[in-house]
JSON list of C-alpha atoms in Angstrom, two decimals:
[
{"chain": "E", "resi": 1, "resn": "UNK", "atom": "CA", "xyz": [150.61, 152.80, -30.65]},
{"chain": "E", "resi": 2, "resn": "UNK", "atom": "CA", "xyz": [148.42, 150.89, -28.21]},
{"chain": "E", "resi": 3, "resn": "UNK", "atom": "CA", "xyz": [148.93, 147.61, -30.05]},
{"chain": "E", "resi": 4, "resn": "UNK", "atom": "CA", "xyz": [152.70, 148.13, -30.09]},
{"chain": "E", "resi": 5, "resn": "UNK", "atom": "CA", "xyz": [152.63, 148.86, -26.35]},
{"chain": "E", "resi": 6, "resn": "UNK", "atom": "CA", "xyz": [150.66, 145.67, -25.78]},
{"chain": "E", "resi": 7, "resn": "UNK", "atom": "CA", "xyz": [153.24, 143.69, -27.77]},
{"chain": "E", "resi": 8, "resn": "UNK", "atom": "CA", "xyz": [156.08, 145.01, -25.59]},
{"chain": "E", "resi": 9, "resn": "UNK", "atom": "CA", "xyz": [153.96, 144.46, -22.48]},
{"chain": "E", "resi": 10, "resn": "UNK", "atom": "CA", "xyz": [153.15, 140.84, -23.29]},
{"chain": "E", "resi": 11, "resn": "UNK", "atom": "CA", "xyz": [156.22, 139.87, -25.32]},
{"chain": "E", "resi": 12, "resn": "UNK", "atom": "CA", "xyz": [154.14, 139.00, -28.40]},
{"chain": "E", "resi": 13, "resn": "UNK", "atom": "CA", "xyz": [156.42, 139.12, -31.43]},
{"chain": "E", "resi": 14, "resn": "UNK", "atom": "CA", "xyz": [159.07, 141.10, -29.54]},
{"chain": "E", "resi": 15, "resn": "UNK", "atom": "CA", "xyz": [161.16, 140.69, -26.43]},
{"chain": "E", "resi": 16, "resn": "UNK", "atom": "CA", "xyz": [159.10, 141.71, -23.41]},
{"chain": "E", "resi": 17, "resn": "UNK", "atom": "CA", "xyz": [160.15, 145.21, -22.36]},
{"chain": "E", "resi": 18, "resn": "UNK", "atom": "CA", "xyz": [158.04, 146.88, -19.65]},
{"chain": "E", "resi": 19, "resn": "UNK", "atom": "CA", "xyz": [159.80, 150.25, -20.06]},
{"chain": "E", "resi": 20, "resn": "UNK", "atom": "CA", "xyz": [159.16, 150.31, -23.80]},
{"chain": "E", "resi": 21, "resn": "UNK", "atom": "CA", "xyz": [155.56, 149.23, -23.22]},
{"chain": "E", "resi": 22, "resn": "UNK", "atom": "CA", "xyz": [155.05, 152.04, -20.72]},
{"chain": "E", "resi": 23, "resn": "UNK", "atom": "CA", "xyz": [156.53, 154.54, -23.17]},
{"chain": "E", "resi": 24, "resn": "UNK", "atom": "CA", "xyz": [154.06, 153.51, -25.89]},
{"chain": "E", "resi": 25, "resn": "UNK", "atom": "CA", "xyz": [151.15, 153.37, -23.44]},
{"chain": "E", "resi": 26, "resn": "UNK", "atom": "CA", "xyz": [151.99, 156.96, -22.43]},
{"chain": "E", "resi": 27, "resn": "UNK", "atom": "CA", "xyz": [151.91, 158.16, -26.03]},
{"chain": "E", "resi": 28, "resn": "UNK", "atom": "CA", "xyz": [148.61, 156.45, -26.71]},
{"chain": "E", "resi": 29, "resn": "UNK", "atom": "CA", "xyz": [147.11, 157.49, -23.35]},
{"chain": "E", "resi": 30, "resn": "UNK", "atom": "CA", "xyz": [147.86, 161.16, -24.02]},
{"chain": "E", "resi": 31, "resn": "UNK", "atom": "CA", "xyz": [145.84, 160.81, -27.24]},
{"chain": "E", "resi": 32, "resn": "UNK", "atom": "CA", "xyz": [142.86, 159.58, -25.21]},
{"chain": "E", "resi": 33, "resn": "UNK", "atom": "CA", "xyz": [142.96, 155.80, -25.74]},
{"chain": "E", "resi": 34, "resn": "UNK", "atom": "CA", "xyz": [141.13, 154.41, -22.69]},
{"chain": "E", "resi": 35, "resn": "UNK", "atom": "CA", "xyz": [142.82, 150.99, -22.87]},
{"chain": "E", "resi": 36, "resn": "UNK", "atom": "CA", "xyz": [146.24, 152.64, -22.90]},
{"chain": "E", "resi": 37, "resn": "UNK", "atom": "CA", "xyz": [145.21, 154.92, -20.04]},
{"chain": "E", "resi": 38, "resn": "UNK", "atom": "CA", "xyz": [144.13, 151.92, -17.96]},
{"chain": "E", "resi": 39, "resn": "UNK", "atom": "CA", "xyz": [147.28, 149.96, -18.75]},
{"chain": "E", "resi": 40, "resn": "UNK", "atom": "CA", "xyz": [149.44, 152.99, -18.00]},
{"chain": "E", "resi": 41, "resn": "UNK", "atom": "CA", "xyz": [147.68, 153.17, -14.65]},
{"chain": "E", "resi": 42, "resn": "UNK", "atom": "CA", "xyz": [148.66, 149.53, -14.12]},
{"chain": "E", "resi": 43, "resn": "UNK", "atom": "CA", "xyz": [152.28, 150.36, -14.97]},
{"chain": "E", "resi": 44, "resn": "UNK", "atom": "CA", "xyz": [152.32, 153.13, -12.36]},
{"chain": "E", "resi": 45, "resn": "UNK", "atom": "CA", "xyz": [150.49, 151.00, -9.76]},
{"chain": "E", "resi": 46, "resn": "UNK", "atom": "CA", "xyz": [152.81, 148.03, -10.20]},
{"chain": "E", "resi": 47, "resn": "UNK", "atom": "CA", "xyz": [156.02, 149.94, -10.90]},
{"chain": "E", "resi": 48, "resn": "UNK", "atom": "CA", "xyz": [156.47, 148.11, -14.21]},
{"chain": "E", "resi": 49, "resn": "UNK", "atom": "CA", "xyz": [158.50, 150.08, -16.72]},
{"chain": "E", "resi": 50, "resn": "UNK", "atom": "CA", "xyz": [158.05, 153.21, -14.58]},
{"chain": "E", "resi": 51, "resn": "UNK", "atom": "CA", "xyz": [158.60, 154.16, -10.97]},
{"chain": "E", "resi": 52, "resn": "UNK", "atom": "CA", "xyz": [155.69, 153.12, -8.80]},
{"chain": "E", "resi": 53, "resn": "UNK", "atom": "CA", "xyz": [153.36, 156.08, -8.28]},
{"chain": "E", "resi": 54, "resn": "UNK", "atom": "CA", "xyz": [149.86, 155.44, -6.96]},
{"chain": "E", "resi": 55, "resn": "UNK", "atom": "CA", "xyz": [148.70, 159.02, -7.54]},
{"chain": "E", "resi": 56, "resn": "UNK", "atom": "CA", "xyz": [149.60, 158.80, -11.23]},
{"chain": "E", "resi": 57, "resn": "UNK", "atom": "CA", "xyz": [147.90, 155.41, -11.41]},
{"chain": "E", "resi": 58, "resn": "UNK", "atom": "CA", "xyz": [144.72, 156.98, -10.02]},
{"chain": "E", "resi": 59, "resn": "UNK", "atom": "CA", "xyz": [144.98, 159.83, -12.54]},
{"chain": "E", "resi": 60, "resn": "UNK", "atom": "CA", "xyz": [145.18, 157.47, -15.51]},
{"chain": "E", "resi": 61, "resn": "UNK", "atom": "CA", "xyz": [142.51, 155.12, -14.16]},
{"chain": "E", "resi": 62, "resn": "UNK", "atom": "CA", "xyz": [140.25, 158.16, -13.72]},
{"chain": "E", "resi": 63, "resn": "UNK", "atom": "CA", "xyz": [140.83, 159.29, -17.30]},
{"chain": "E", "resi": 64, "resn": "UNK", "atom": "CA", "xyz": [139.92, 155.86, -18.66]},
{"chain": "E", "resi": 65, "resn": "UNK", "atom": "CA", "xyz": [137.05, 155.35, -16.19]},
{"chain": "E", "resi": 66, "resn": "UNK", "atom": "CA", "xyz": [135.39, 158.59, -17.34]},
{"chain": "E", "resi": 67, "resn": "UNK", "atom": "CA", "xyz": [135.31, 157.07, -20.82]},
{"chain": "E", "resi": 68, "resn": "UNK", "atom": "CA", "xyz": [133.50, 153.99, -19.53]},
{"chain": "E", "resi": 69, "resn": "UNK", "atom": "CA", "xyz": [136.45, 151.58, -19.42]},
{"chain": "E", "resi": 70, "resn": "UNK", "atom": "CA", "xyz": [135.20, 148.91, -17.00]},
{"chain": "E", "resi": 71, "resn": "UNK", "atom": "CA", "xyz": [138.69, 147.64, -16.12]},
{"chain": "E", "resi": 72, "resn": "UNK", "atom": "CA", "xyz": [139.75, 151.17, -15.19]},
{"chain": "E", "resi": 73, "resn": "UNK", "atom": "CA", "xyz": [136.56, 151.71, -13.21]},
{"chain": "E", "resi": 74, "resn": "UNK", "atom": "CA", "xyz": [137.25, 148.55, -11.21]},
{"chain": "E", "resi": 75, "resn": "UNK", "atom": "CA", "xyz": [140.92, 149.48, -10.69]},
{"chain": "E", "resi": 76, "resn": "UNK", "atom": "CA", "xyz": [139.95, 152.99, -9.59]},
{"chain": "E", "resi": 77, "resn": "UNK", "atom": "CA", "xyz": [137.49, 151.45, -7.13]},
{"chain": "E", "resi": 78, "resn": "UNK", "atom": "CA", "xyz": [140.30, 149.27, -5.74]},
{"chain": "E", "resi": 79, "resn": "UNK", "atom": "CA", "xyz": [142.37, 152.42, -5.20]},
{"chain": "E", "resi": 80, "resn": "UNK", "atom": "CA", "xyz": [139.55, 154.12, -3.27]},
{"chain": "E", "resi": 81, "resn": "UNK", "atom": "CA", "xyz": [138.81, 150.95, -1.34]},
{"chain": "E", "resi": 82, "resn": "UNK", "atom": "CA", "xyz": [142.44, 150.53, -0.25]},
{"chain": "E", "resi": 83, "resn": "UNK", "atom": "CA", "xyz": [143.47, 154.18, -0.06]},
{"chain": "E", "resi": 84, "resn": "UNK", "atom": "CA", "xyz": [146.13, 153.81, -2.77]},
{"chain": "E", "resi": 85, "resn": "UNK", "atom": "CA", "xyz": [147.01, 157.24, -4.18]},
{"chain": "E", "resi": 86, "resn": "UNK", "atom": "CA", "xyz": [143.80, 158.72, -2.75]},
{"chain": "E", "resi": 87, "resn": "UNK", "atom": "CA", "xyz": [142.13, 159.02, 0.62]},
{"chain": "E", "resi": 88, "resn": "UNK", "atom": "CA", "xyz": [140.33, 155.81, 1.45]},
{"chain": "E", "resi": 89, "resn": "UNK", "atom": "CA", "xyz": [136.64, 156.19, 0.63]},
{"chain": "E", "resi": 90, "resn": "UNK", "atom": "CA", "xyz": [134.52, 153.05, 0.67]},
{"chain": "E", "resi": 91, "resn": "UNK", "atom": "CA", "xyz": [131.39, 154.83, -0.61]},
{"chain": "E", "resi": 92, "resn": "UNK", "atom": "CA", "xyz": [133.22, 156.17, -3.64]},
{"chain": "E", "resi": 93, "resn": "UNK", "atom": "CA", "xyz": [134.78, 152.75, -4.17]},
{"chain": "E", "resi": 94, "resn": "UNK", "atom": "CA", "xyz": [131.29, 151.23, -4.27]},
{"chain": "E", "resi": 95, "resn": "UNK", "atom": "CA", "xyz": [130.18, 153.82, -6.84]},
{"chain": "E", "resi": 96, "resn": "UNK", "atom": "CA", "xyz": [133.03, 152.84, -9.15]},
{"chain": "E", "resi": 97, "resn": "UNK", "atom": "CA", "xyz": [132.55, 149.11, -8.52]},
{"chain": "E", "resi": 98, "resn": "UNK", "atom": "CA", "xyz": [128.86, 149.54, -9.40]},
{"chain": "E", "resi": 99, "resn": "UNK", "atom": "CA", "xyz": [129.66, 151.39, -12.64]},
{"chain": "E", "resi": 100, "resn": "UNK", "atom": "CA", "xyz": [132.10, 148.66, -13.65]},
{"chain": "E", "resi": 101, "resn": "UNK", "atom": "CA", "xyz": [129.76, 145.87, -12.54]},
{"chain": "E", "resi": 102, "resn": "UNK", "atom": "CA", "xyz": [126.88, 147.29, -14.56]},
{"chain": "E", "resi": 103, "resn": "UNK", "atom": "CA", "xyz": [129.15, 147.19, -17.62]},
{"chain": "E", "resi": 104, "resn": "UNK", "atom": "CA", "xyz": [129.58, 143.45, -16.99]},
{"chain": "E", "resi": 105, "resn": "UNK", "atom": "CA", "xyz": [132.96, 143.36, -15.22]},
{"chain": "E", "resi": 106, "resn": "UNK", "atom": "CA", "xyz": [132.93, 140.04, -13.34]},
{"chain": "E", "resi": 107, "resn": "UNK", "atom": "CA", "xyz": [135.59, 141.07, -10.83]},
{"chain": "E", "resi": 108, "resn": "UNK", "atom": "CA", "xyz": [133.74, 144.27, -9.93]},
{"chain": "E", "resi": 109, "resn": "UNK", "atom": "CA", "xyz": [130.50, 142.29, -9.58]},
{"chain": "E", "resi": 110, "resn": "UNK", "atom": "CA", "xyz": [132.18, 139.94, -7.10]},
{"chain": "E", "resi": 111, "resn": "UNK", "atom": "CA", "xyz": [133.70, 142.74, -5.05]},
{"chain": "E", "resi": 112, "resn": "UNK", "atom": "CA", "xyz": [130.39, 144.60, -5.06]},
{"chain": "E", "resi": 113, "resn": "UNK", "atom": "CA", "xyz": [128.88, 141.44, -3.62]},
{"chain": "E", "resi": 114, "resn": "UNK", "atom": "CA", "xyz": [131.56, 141.55, -0.92]},
{"chain": "E", "resi": 115, "resn": "UNK", "atom": "CA", "xyz": [130.67, 145.17, -0.13]},
{"chain": "E", "resi": 116, "resn": "UNK", "atom": "CA", "xyz": [126.97, 144.36, 0.27]},
{"chain": "E", "resi": 117, "resn": "UNK", "atom": "CA", "xyz": [127.71, 141.25, 2.34]},
{"chain": "E", "resi": 118, "resn": "UNK", "atom": "CA", "xyz": [130.01, 143.19, 4.71]},
{"chain": "E", "resi": 119, "resn": "UNK", "atom": "CA", "xyz": [128.16, 146.51, 4.64]},
{"chain": "E", "resi": 120, "resn": "UNK", "atom": "CA", "xyz": [131.31, 148.29, 3.50]},
{"chain": "E", "resi": 121, "resn": "UNK", "atom": "CA", "xyz": [130.50, 151.55, 1.71]},
{"chain": "E", "resi": 122, "resn": "UNK", "atom": "CA", "xyz": [126.82, 150.55, 1.54]},
{"chain": "E", "resi": 123, "resn": "UNK", "atom": "CA", "xyz": [124.15, 149.34, 3.91]},
{"chain": "E", "resi": 124, "resn": "UNK", "atom": "CA", "xyz": [124.49, 145.59, 4.45]},
{"chain": "E", "resi": 125, "resn": "UNK", "atom": "CA", "xyz": [122.09, 143.87, 2.06]},
{"chain": "E", "resi": 126, "resn": "UNK", "atom": "CA", "xyz": [122.35, 140.12, 1.59]},
{"chain": "E", "resi": 127, "resn": "UNK", "atom": "CA", "xyz": [119.90, 140.11, -1.33]},
{"chain": "E", "resi": 128, "resn": "UNK", "atom": "CA", "xyz": [122.15, 142.52, -3.22]},
{"chain": "E", "resi": 129, "resn": "UNK", "atom": "CA", "xyz": [125.19, 140.46, -2.29]},
{"chain": "E", "resi": 130, "resn": "UNK", "atom": "CA", "xyz": [123.50, 137.34, -3.71]},
{"chain": "E", "resi": 131, "resn": "UNK", "atom": "CA", "xyz": [122.52, 139.23, -6.88]},
{"chain": "E", "resi": 132, "resn": "UNK", "atom": "CA", "xyz": [126.07, 140.44, -7.58]},
{"chain": "E", "resi": 133, "resn": "UNK", "atom": "CA", "xyz": [127.72, 137.14, -6.63]},
{"chain": "E", "resi": 134, "resn": "UNK", "atom": "CA", "xyz": [125.31, 135.38, -8.97]},
{"chain": "E", "resi": 135, "resn": "UNK", "atom": "CA", "xyz": [126.11, 137.76, -11.85]},
{"chain": "E", "resi": 136, "resn": "UNK", "atom": "CA", "xyz": [129.83, 137.24, -11.32]},
{"chain": "E", "resi": 137, "resn": "UNK", "atom": "CA", "xyz": [129.57, 133.47, -10.94]},
{"chain": "E", "resi": 138, "resn": "UNK", "atom": "CA", "xyz": [127.44, 133.26, -14.10]},
{"chain": "E", "resi": 139, "resn": "UNK", "atom": "CA", "xyz": [130.49, 134.63, -15.90]},
{"chain": "E", "resi": 140, "resn": "UNK", "atom": "CA", "xyz": [132.67, 131.86, -14.52]},
{"chain": "E", "resi": 141, "resn": "UNK", "atom": "CA", "xyz": [134.05, 133.34, -11.29]},
{"chain": "E", "resi": 142, "resn": "UNK", "atom": "CA", "xyz": [134.71, 130.38, -9.00]},
{"chain": "E", "resi": 143, "resn": "UNK", "atom": "CA", "xyz": [135.44, 132.73, -6.10]},
{"chain": "E", "resi": 144, "resn": "UNK", "atom": "CA", "xyz": [132.02, 134.36, -6.44]},
{"chain": "E", "resi": 145, "resn": "UNK", "atom": "CA", "xyz": [130.34, 130.98, -6.81]},
{"chain": "E", "resi": 146, "resn": "UNK", "atom": "CA", "xyz": [131.95, 129.82, -3.56]},
{"chain": "E", "resi": 147, "resn": "UNK", "atom": "CA", "xyz": [130.90, 133.05, -1.79]},
{"chain": "E", "resi": 148, "resn": "UNK", "atom": "CA", "xyz": [127.37, 132.73, -3.20]},
{"chain": "E", "resi": 149, "resn": "UNK", "atom": "CA", "xyz": [127.04, 129.15, -2.00]},
{"chain": "E", "resi": 150, "resn": "UNK", "atom": "CA", "xyz": [128.49, 130.00, 1.42]},
{"chain": "E", "resi": 151, "resn": "UNK", "atom": "CA", "xyz": [126.18, 132.99, 1.86]},
{"chain": "E", "resi": 152, "resn": "UNK", "atom": "CA", "xyz": [123.13, 131.00, 0.74]},
{"chain": "E", "resi": 153, "resn": "UNK", "atom": "CA", "xyz": [123.95, 128.27, 3.27]},
{"chain": "E", "resi": 154, "resn": "UNK", "atom": "CA", "xyz": [124.27, 130.85, 6.06]},
{"chain": "E", "resi": 155, "resn": "UNK", "atom": "CA", "xyz": [121.01, 132.52, 5.05]},
{"chain": "E", "resi": 156, "resn": "UNK", "atom": "CA", "xyz": [119.20, 129.19, 4.87]},
{"chain": "E", "resi": 157, "resn": "UNK", "atom": "CA", "xyz": [120.43, 128.29, 8.36]},
{"chain": "E", "resi": 158, "resn": "UNK", "atom": "CA", "xyz": [118.57, 131.30, 9.82]}
]
C-alpha cells in the first residue's frame, strides 16, 4: 500500500494523483506504517490530496515520530516551533529536533544548530551550535556549512 501511495505521490509509473496517494497513505498509516504516517502528515500540512489540516498533520507526525521516524520527528518539531496545529513550544520543538538529529537527520541537525545559536528553546550555546552545524554540513548541507563558517568567523573575532 505504501509503495502504491508513493507511486501516485511521485508519478512513478502512473499519472501523479495526490488524492489517490493520500488515500493509499491513509490505509497504510492506519496499519502503522511510519513512512505512510509521515507522508500523510505532509498531505494534511500541505493540503495535497486532502484539505489542509495542521492538527491532523501533527497527529500523524506524532504517530510516526513515536516509532522513531526521523523525518516525522523533524516535521513535528517544525510544527511545535511554528505553532502549526499545536501551541507554539520551542522547548518541545528542540526535544523533537534533538531526537531526529541524533538519528542522523541533517535538516534537524542544522535547525538544532540554529536553536543553540539563537538560544531558542535552549540556553544559547555556541559550542553546541558548532557541533550540530558541523554534523549537518558533514552530510552535505551547504546551508549548515555557511552558518558554521559564519559563526566560526564571529567567534574568532571575539
